[in-house]
Coordinates of C-alpha atoms and ligand atoms in Angstrom, one line a residue:
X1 CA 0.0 0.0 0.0
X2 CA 0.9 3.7 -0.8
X3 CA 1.1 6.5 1.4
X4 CA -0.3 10.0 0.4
X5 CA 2.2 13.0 0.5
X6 CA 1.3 16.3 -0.9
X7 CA 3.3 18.1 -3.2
X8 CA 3.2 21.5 -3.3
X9 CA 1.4 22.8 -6.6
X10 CA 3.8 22.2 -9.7
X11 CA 1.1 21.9 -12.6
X12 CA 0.4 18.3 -13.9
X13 CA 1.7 18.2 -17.3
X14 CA -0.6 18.8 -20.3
X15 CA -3.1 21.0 -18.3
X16 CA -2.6 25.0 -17.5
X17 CA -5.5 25.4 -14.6
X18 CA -6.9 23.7 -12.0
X19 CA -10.0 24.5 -14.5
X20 CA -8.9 22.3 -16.9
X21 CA -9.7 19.1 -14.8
X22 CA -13.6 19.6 -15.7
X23 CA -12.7 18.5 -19.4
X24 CA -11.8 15.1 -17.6
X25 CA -15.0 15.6 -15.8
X26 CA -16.8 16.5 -18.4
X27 CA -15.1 13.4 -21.2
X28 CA -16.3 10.9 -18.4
X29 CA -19.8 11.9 -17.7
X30 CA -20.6 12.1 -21.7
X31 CA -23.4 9.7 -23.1
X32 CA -24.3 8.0 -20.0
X33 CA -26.8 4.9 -20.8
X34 CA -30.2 5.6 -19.9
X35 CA -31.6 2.6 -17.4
X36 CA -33.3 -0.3 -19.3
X37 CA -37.3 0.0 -20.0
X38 CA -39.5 -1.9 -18.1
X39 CA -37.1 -2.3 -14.6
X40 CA -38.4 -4.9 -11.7
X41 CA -37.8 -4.9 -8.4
X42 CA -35.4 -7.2 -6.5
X43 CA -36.7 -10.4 -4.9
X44 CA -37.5 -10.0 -1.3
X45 CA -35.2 -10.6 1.4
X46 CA -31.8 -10.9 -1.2
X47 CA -28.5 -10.9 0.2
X48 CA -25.6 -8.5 -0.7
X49 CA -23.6 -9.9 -4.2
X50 CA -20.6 -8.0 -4.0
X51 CA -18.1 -6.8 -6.9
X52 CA -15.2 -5.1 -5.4
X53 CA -11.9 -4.5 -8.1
X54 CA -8.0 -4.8 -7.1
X55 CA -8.1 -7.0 -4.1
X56 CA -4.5 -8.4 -4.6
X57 CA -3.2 -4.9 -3.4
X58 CA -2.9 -4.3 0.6
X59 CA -6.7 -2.5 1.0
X60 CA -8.4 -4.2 -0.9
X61 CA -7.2 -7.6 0.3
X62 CA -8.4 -6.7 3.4
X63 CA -11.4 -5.8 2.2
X64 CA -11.9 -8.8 0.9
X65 CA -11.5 -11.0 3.7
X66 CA -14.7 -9.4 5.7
X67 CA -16.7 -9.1 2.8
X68 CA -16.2 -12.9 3.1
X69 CA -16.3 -13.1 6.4
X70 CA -19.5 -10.8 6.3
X71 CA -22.9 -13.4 6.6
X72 CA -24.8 -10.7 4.6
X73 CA -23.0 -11.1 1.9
X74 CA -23.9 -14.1 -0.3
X75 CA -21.5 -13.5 -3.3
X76 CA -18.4 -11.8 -3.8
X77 CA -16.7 -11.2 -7.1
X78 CA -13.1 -10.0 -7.2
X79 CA -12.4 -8.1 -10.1
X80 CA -8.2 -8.6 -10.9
X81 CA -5.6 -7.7 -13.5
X82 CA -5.8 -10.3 -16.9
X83 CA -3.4 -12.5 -17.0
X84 CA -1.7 -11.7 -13.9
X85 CA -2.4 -15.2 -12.4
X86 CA -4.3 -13.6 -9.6
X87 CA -5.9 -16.5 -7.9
X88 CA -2.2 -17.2 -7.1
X89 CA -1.1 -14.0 -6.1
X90 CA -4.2 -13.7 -3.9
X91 CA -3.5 -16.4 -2.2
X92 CA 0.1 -15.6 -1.6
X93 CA -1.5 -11.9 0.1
X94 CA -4.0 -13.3 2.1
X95 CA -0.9 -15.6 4.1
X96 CA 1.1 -12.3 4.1
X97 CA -1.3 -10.4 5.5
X98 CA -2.5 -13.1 8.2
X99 CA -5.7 -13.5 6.6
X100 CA -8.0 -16.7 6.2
X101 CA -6.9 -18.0 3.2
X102 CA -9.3 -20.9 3.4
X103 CA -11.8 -18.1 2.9
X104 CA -10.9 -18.4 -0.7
X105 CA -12.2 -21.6 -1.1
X106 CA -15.6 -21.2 -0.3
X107 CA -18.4 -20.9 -2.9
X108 CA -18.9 -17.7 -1.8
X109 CA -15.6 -15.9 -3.8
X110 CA -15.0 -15.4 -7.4
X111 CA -12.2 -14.4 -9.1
X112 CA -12.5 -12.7 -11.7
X113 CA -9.4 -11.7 -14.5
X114 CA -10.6 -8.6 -16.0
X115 CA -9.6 -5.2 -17.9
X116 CA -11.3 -2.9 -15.8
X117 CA -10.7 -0.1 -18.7
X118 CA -12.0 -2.3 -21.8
X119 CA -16.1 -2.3 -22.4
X120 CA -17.6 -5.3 -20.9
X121 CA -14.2 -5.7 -18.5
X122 CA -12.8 -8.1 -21.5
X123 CA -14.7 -10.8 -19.5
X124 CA -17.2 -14.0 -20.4
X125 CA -20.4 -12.6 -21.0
X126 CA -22.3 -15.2 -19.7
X127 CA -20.5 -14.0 -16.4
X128 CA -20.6 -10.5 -17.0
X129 CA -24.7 -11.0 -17.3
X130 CA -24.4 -13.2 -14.2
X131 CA -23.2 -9.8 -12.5
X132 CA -25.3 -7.5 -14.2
X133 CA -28.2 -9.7 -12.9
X134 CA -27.3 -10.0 -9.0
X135 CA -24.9 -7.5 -8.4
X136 CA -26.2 -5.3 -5.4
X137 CA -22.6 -3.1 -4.2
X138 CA -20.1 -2.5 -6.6
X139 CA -16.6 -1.1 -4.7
X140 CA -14.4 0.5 -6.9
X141 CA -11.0 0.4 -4.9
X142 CA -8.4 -0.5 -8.3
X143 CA -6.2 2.1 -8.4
X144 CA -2.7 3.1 -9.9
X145 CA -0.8 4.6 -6.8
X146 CA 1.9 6.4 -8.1
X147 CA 1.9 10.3 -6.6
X148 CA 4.8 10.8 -9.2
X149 CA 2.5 10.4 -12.7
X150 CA 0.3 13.2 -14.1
X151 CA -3.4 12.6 -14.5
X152 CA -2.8 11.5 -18.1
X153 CA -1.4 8.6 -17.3
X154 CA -5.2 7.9 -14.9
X155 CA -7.5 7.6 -17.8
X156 CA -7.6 4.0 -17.8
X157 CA -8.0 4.0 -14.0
X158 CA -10.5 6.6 -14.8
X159 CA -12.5 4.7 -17.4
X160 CA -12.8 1.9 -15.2
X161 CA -14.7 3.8 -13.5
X162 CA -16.9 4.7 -15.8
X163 CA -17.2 1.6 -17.0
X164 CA -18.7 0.1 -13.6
X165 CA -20.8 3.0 -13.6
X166 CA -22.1 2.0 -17.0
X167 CA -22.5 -1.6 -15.5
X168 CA -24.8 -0.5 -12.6
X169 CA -26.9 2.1 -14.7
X170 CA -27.7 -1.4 -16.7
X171 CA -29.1 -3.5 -13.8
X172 CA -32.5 -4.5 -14.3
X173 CA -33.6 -3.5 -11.2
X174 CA -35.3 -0.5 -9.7
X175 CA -32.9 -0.2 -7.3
X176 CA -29.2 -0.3 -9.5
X177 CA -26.2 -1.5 -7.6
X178 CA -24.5 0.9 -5.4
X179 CA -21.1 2.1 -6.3
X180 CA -18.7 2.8 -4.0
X181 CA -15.4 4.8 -4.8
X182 CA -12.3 4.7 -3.0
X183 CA -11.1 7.6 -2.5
X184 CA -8.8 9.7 -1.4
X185 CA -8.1 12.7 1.7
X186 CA -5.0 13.6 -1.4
X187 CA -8.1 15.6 -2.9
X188 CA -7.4 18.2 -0.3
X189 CA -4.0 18.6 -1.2
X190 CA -3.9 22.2 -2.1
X191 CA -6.8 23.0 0.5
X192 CA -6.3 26.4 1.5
X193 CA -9.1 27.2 4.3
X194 CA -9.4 25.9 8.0
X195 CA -10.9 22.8 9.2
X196 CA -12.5 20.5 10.0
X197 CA -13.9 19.8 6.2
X198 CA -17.5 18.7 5.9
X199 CA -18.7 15.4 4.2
X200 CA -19.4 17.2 1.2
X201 CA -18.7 17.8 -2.9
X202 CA -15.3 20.0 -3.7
X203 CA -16.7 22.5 -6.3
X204 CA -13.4 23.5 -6.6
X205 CA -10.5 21.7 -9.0
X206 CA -7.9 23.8 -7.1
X207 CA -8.0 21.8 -4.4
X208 CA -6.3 18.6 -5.9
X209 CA -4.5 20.7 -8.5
X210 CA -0.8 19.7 -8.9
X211 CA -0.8 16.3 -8.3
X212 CA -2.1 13.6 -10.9
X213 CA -3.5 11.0 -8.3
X214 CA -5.2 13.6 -6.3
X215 CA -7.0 15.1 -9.6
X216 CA -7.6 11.8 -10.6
X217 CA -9.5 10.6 -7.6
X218 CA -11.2 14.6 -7.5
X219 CA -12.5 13.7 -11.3
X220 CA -14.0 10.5 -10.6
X221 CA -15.6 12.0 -7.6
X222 CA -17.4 14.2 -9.6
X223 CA -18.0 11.6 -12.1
X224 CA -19.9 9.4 -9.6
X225 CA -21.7 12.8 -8.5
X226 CA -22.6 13.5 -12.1
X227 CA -24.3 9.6 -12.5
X228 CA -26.3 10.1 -9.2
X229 CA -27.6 13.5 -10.5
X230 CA -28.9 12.8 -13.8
X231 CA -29.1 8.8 -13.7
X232 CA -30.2 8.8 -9.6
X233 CA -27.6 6.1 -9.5
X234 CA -26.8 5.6 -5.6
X235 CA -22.9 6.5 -5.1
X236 CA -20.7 6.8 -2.3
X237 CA -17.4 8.0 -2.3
X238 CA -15.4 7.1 0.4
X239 CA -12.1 9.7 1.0
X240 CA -9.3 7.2 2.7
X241 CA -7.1 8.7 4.6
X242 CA -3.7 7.4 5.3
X243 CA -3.8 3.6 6.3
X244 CA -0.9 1.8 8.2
X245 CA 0.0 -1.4 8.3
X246 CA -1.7 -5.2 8.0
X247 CA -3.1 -7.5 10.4
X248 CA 0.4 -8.6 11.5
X249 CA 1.9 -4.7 12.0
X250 CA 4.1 -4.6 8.8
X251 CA 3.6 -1.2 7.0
X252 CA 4.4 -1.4 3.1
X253 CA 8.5 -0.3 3.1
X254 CA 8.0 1.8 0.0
X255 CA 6.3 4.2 2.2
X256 CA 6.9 7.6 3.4
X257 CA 6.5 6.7 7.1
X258 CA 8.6 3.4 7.2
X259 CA 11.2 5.2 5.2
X260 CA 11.5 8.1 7.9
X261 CA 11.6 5.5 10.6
X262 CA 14.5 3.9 9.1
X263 CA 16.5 7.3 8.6
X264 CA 17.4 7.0 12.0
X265 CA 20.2 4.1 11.3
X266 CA 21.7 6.2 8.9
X267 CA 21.0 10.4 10.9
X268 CA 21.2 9.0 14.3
X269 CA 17.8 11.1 15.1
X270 CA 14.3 11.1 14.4
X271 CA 12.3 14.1 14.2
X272 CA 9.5 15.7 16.6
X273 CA 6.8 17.9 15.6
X274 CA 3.9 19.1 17.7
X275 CA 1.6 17.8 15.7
X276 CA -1.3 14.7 15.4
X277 CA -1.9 11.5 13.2
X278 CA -4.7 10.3 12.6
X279 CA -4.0 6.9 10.8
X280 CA -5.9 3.7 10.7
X281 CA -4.9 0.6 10.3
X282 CA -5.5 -1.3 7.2
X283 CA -7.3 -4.0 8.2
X284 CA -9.9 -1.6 10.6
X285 CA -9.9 0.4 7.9
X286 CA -11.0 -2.3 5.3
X287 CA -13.8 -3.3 7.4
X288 CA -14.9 0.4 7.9
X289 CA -14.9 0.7 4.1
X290 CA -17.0 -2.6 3.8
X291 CA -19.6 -1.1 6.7
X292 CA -19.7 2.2 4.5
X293 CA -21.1 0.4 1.6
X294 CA -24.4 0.6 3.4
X295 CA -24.5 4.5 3.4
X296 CA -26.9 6.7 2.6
X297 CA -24.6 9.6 2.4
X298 CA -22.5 10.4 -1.1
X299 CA -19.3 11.6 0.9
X300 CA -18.0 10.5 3.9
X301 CA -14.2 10.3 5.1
X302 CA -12.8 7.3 6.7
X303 CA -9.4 8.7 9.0
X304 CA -9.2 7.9 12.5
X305 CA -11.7 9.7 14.2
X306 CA -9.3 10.4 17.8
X307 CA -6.2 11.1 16.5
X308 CA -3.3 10.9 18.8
X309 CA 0.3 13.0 18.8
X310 CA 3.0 12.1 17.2
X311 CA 5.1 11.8 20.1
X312 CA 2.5 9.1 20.9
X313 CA 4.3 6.6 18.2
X314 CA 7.9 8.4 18.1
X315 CA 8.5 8.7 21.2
X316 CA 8.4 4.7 21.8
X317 CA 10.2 4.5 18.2
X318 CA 12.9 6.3 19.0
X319 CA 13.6 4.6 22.7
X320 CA 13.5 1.5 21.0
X321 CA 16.0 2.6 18.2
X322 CA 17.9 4.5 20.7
X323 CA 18.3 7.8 18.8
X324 CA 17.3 11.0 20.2
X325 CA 14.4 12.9 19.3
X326 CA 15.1 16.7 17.4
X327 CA 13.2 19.4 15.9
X328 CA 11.9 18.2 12.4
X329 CA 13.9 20.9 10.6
X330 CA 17.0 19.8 12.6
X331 CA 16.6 15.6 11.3
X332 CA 15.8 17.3 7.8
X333 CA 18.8 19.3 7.6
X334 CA 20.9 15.9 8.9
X335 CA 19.0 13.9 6.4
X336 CA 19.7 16.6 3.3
X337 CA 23.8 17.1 4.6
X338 CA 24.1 13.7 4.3
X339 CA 24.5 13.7 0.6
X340 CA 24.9 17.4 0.3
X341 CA 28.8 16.8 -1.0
X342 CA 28.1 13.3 -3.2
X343 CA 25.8 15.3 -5.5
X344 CA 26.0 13.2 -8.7
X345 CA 28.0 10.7 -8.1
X346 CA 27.8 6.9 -7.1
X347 CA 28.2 7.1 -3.5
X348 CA 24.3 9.8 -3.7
X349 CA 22.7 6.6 -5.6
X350 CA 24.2 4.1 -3.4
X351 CA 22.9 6.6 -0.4
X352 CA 19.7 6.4 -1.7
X353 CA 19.2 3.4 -2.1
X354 CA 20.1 2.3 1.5
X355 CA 18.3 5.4 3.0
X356 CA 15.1 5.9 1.3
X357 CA 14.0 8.8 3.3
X358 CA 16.8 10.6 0.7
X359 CA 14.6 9.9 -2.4
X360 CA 11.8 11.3 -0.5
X361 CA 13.4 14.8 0.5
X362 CA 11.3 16.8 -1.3
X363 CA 8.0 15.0 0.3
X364 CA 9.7 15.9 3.8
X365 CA 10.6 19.6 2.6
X366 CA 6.9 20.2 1.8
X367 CA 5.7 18.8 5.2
X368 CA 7.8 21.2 6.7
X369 CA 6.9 24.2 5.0
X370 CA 3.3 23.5 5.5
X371 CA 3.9 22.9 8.8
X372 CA 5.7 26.5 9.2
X373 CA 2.6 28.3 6.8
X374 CA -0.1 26.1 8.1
X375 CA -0.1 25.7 12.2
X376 CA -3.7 24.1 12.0
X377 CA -3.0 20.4 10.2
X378 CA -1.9 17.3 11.0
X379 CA 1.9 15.7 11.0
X380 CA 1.0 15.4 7.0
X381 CA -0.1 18.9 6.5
X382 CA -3.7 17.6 6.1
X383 CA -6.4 19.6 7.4
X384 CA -8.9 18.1 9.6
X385 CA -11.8 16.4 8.6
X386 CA -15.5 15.8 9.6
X387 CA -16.6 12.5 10.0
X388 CA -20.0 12.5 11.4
X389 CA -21.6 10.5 8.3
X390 CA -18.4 8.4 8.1
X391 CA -19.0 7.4 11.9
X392 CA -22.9 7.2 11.9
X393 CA -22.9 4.6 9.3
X394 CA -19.6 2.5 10.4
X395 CA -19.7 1.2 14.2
X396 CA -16.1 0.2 14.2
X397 CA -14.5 3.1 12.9
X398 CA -16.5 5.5 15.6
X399 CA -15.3 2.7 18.5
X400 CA -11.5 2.0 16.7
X401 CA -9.2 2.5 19.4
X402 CA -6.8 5.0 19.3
X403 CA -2.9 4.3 18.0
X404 CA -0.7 3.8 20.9
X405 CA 3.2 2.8 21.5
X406 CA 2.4 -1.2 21.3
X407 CA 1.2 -1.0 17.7
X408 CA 4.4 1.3 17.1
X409 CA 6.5 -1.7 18.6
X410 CA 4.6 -4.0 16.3
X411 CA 5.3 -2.1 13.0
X412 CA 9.3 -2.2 14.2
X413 CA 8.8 -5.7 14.9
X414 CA 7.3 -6.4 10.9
X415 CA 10.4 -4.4 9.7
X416 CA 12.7 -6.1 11.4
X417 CA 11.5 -9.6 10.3
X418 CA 11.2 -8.2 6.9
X419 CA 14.8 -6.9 7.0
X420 CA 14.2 -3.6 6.2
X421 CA 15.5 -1.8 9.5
X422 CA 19.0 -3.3 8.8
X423 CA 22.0 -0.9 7.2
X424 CA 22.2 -3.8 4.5
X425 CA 19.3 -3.6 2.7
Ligands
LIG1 N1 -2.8 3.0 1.2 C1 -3.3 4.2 1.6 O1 -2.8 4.8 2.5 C2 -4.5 4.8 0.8 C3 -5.0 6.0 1.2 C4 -6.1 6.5 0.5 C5 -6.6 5.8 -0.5 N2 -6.1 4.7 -0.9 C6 -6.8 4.0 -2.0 O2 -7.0 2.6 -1.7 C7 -7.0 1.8 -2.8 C8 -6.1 0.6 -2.6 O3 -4.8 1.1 -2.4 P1 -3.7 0.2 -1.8 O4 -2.9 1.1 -0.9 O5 -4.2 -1.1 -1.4 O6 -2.8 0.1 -3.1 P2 -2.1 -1.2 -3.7 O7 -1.6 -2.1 -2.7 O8 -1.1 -0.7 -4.8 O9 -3.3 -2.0 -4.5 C9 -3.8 -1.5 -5.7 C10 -4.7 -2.5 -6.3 O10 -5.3 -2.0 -7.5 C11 -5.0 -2.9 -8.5 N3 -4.8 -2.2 -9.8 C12 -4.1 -1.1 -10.0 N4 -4.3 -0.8 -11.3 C13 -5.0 -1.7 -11.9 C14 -5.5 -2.0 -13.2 N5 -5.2 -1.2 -14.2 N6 -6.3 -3.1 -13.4 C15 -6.6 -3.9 -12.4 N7 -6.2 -3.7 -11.1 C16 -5.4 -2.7 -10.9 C17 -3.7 -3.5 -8.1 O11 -3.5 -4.7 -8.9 P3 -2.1 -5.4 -9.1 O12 -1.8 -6.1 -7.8 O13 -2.3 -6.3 -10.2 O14 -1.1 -4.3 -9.4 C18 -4.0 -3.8 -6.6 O15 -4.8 -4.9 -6.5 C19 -6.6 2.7 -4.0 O16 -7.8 3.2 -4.6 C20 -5.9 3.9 -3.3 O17 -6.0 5.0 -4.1 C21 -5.0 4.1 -0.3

């Protein structure tokens, strides 16, 4: 799984405005089917049948496993990359992630190998009407996550969307499938007024402007928005906030967190900053997401509703590593000398590669300066959100419990199985 940093406005290539982003809009929402004449109602009493897309990543695997694990759900199909042998590799994620693979083998799962960007998802259409005919939640959680590409490089991810839009407009029932997008808090990127942010629409492009995943997921918001307006489709979209790690503790190392943990071999210090996180685990998180499937609301944000300091996690960290704690412009300045005379040359690579936090310097330059301009957000620079819908509709996520030391100790524990917090790697 992929964190969410916020860069700090560089246009995406190809586009001048933030205005420009309603073309996308605008392409995506074009020609939408009208529902089928002569609609019926679904049979009394019917379970959920569940289509939920890219659950061989780290969300969505969770996901998976209580959709499974959920008795009102009586069908789930798993919509995967083609000929990507994903029955395999979901297997392999399930074990990783300390799920109940044995899950997989009920009658209740079906994988599904699909192109979630083609019409039809390149799939059997004696299945694909199978779907069309049951379906009752469709979560749309496939998603490219790379905060590095510009939004041209999102239009497939963006026409799957449409696509399962089209495919719930077609149901033949009164009541079409609900769609549920998984969003993203990176749509508030370039948010500009005080919090906490209401469960509502973002009329305004400017917000996500500058970084292609962030406009992405804003687009498709306002797709989903469009289809419930003129089609009264029922959407939700669902803005995730950071998630941490699995089941088992271990936190993706490709991450901007794990990365600034493991600094500390190479700067001898970790940073403090007076600030809060509100993460949630992945695996809480994925069955918030599930619960949210059942709301009535279109927007509703899924962070941790009590966040905690940062000192709260890095203080423990730190004891444990044995490094002191400094100001955060003080461990950024140790992190940036550190290469500041191997500019160019083998030794910066080779730096880099053993210190990720390096590749991620100008992430950490941004947190700071929002920090500095922005007093009133969180250790990410994200302002606060609302989250009454989010916690009227999900029980869990209004009862998580809040982040403490011990889960800190178990994400050290994952990297140091995984051999990550070693000066090898
Ligand atoms: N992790 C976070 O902190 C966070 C925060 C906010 C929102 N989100 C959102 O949560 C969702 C899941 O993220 P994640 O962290 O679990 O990411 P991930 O581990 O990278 O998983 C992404 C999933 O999407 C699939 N996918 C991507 N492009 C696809 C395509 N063209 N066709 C079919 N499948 C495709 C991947 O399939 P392959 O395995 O075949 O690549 C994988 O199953 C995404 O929508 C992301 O934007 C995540």
């Amino acid at each position: 799984m992929a964190s969410h940093p916020q860069p700090d406005g560089a246009p995406s290539i190809g586009l001048r405005t933030p205005q420009d982003l309603w073309r996308y809009v605008d392409r995506f929402s074009a020609n939408l089917p009208a529902r089928p004449v002569n609609l019926v109602k679904r049979p009394p009493g019917q379970t959920d049948v569940v289509l939920i897309t890219g659950t061989t990543g780290g969300f969505g695997c969770d996901a998976l496993e209580h959709l499974l694990r959920d008795e009102t759900v009586q069908l789930v199909y798993a919509f995967n990359r083609k000929d990507s042998h994903a029955l395999e590799r979901q297997r392999k994620q399930f074990a990783a992630r300390g799920l109940d693979s044995s899950l997989l083998d009920t009658s209740k799962f079906r994988m599904v190998e699909a192109v979630l960007h083609e019409p039809g998802f390149g799939i059997d259409a004696e299945v694909l009407e199978e779907i069309r005919t049951s379906v009752t939640h469709i979560i749309l959680n496939a998603w490219t996550v790379n905060f590095n590409r510009p939004i041209t490089s999102f239009e497939e991810d963006i026409q799957g969307v449409r696509n399962s839009m089209d495919l719930a407009l077609s149901s033949p029932f009164t009541n079409a499938p609900a769609v549920i997008f998984v969003g993203s808090i990176t749509v508030f990127c370039n948010w500009k007024m005080a919090g906490p942010v209401p469960e509502i629409p973002i009329d305004d492009p400017a917000s996500s402007f500058g970084m292609g995943y962030a406009e992405s997921k804003w687009v498709s918001e306002r797709i989903l928005q469009n289809v419930a307006l003129e089609r009264g489709a029922h959407t939700v979209v669902v803005r995730v906030g950071q998630i941490e790690g699995d089941r088992m503790g271990h936190w993706n190392e490709r991450e901007w967190f794990p990365s600034l943990v493991k600094s500390a071999l190479f700067q001898k210090c970790l940073p403090k900053q007076d600030k809060t996180v509100a993460w949630v685990p992945s695996y809480e998180a994925a069955r918030a997401l599930v619960e949210m499937r059942h709301s009535l609301d279109p927007i509703i944000h899924l962070v941790h509703p009590r966040p905690v300091p940062w000192d709260t996690i890095m203080v423990p960290i730190a004891r444990e590593l044995n490094v002191p704690l400094v100001p955060y412009t003080a461990w950024l300045s140790a992190l940036e000398g550190s290469i500041a005379s191997e500019r160019g040359s083998t030794k910066e690579v080779q730096a880099m590669r053993l210190n990720r936090a390096l590749r991620l310097l100008p992430l950490f330059k941004d947190h700071c300066k929002k920090m500095e301009r922005m007093p009133e957000r969180d250790a990410i620079g994200f302002v606060f959100l609302g989250m009454d819908k989010a916690m009227r509709v999900s029980k869990s996520l209004a009862s998580l419990p809040q982040l403490d030391g011990e889960r800190a100790m178990l994400w050290l524990a994952a990297w140091r199985k995984s051999g990550f917090l070693s000066l090898q790697e």
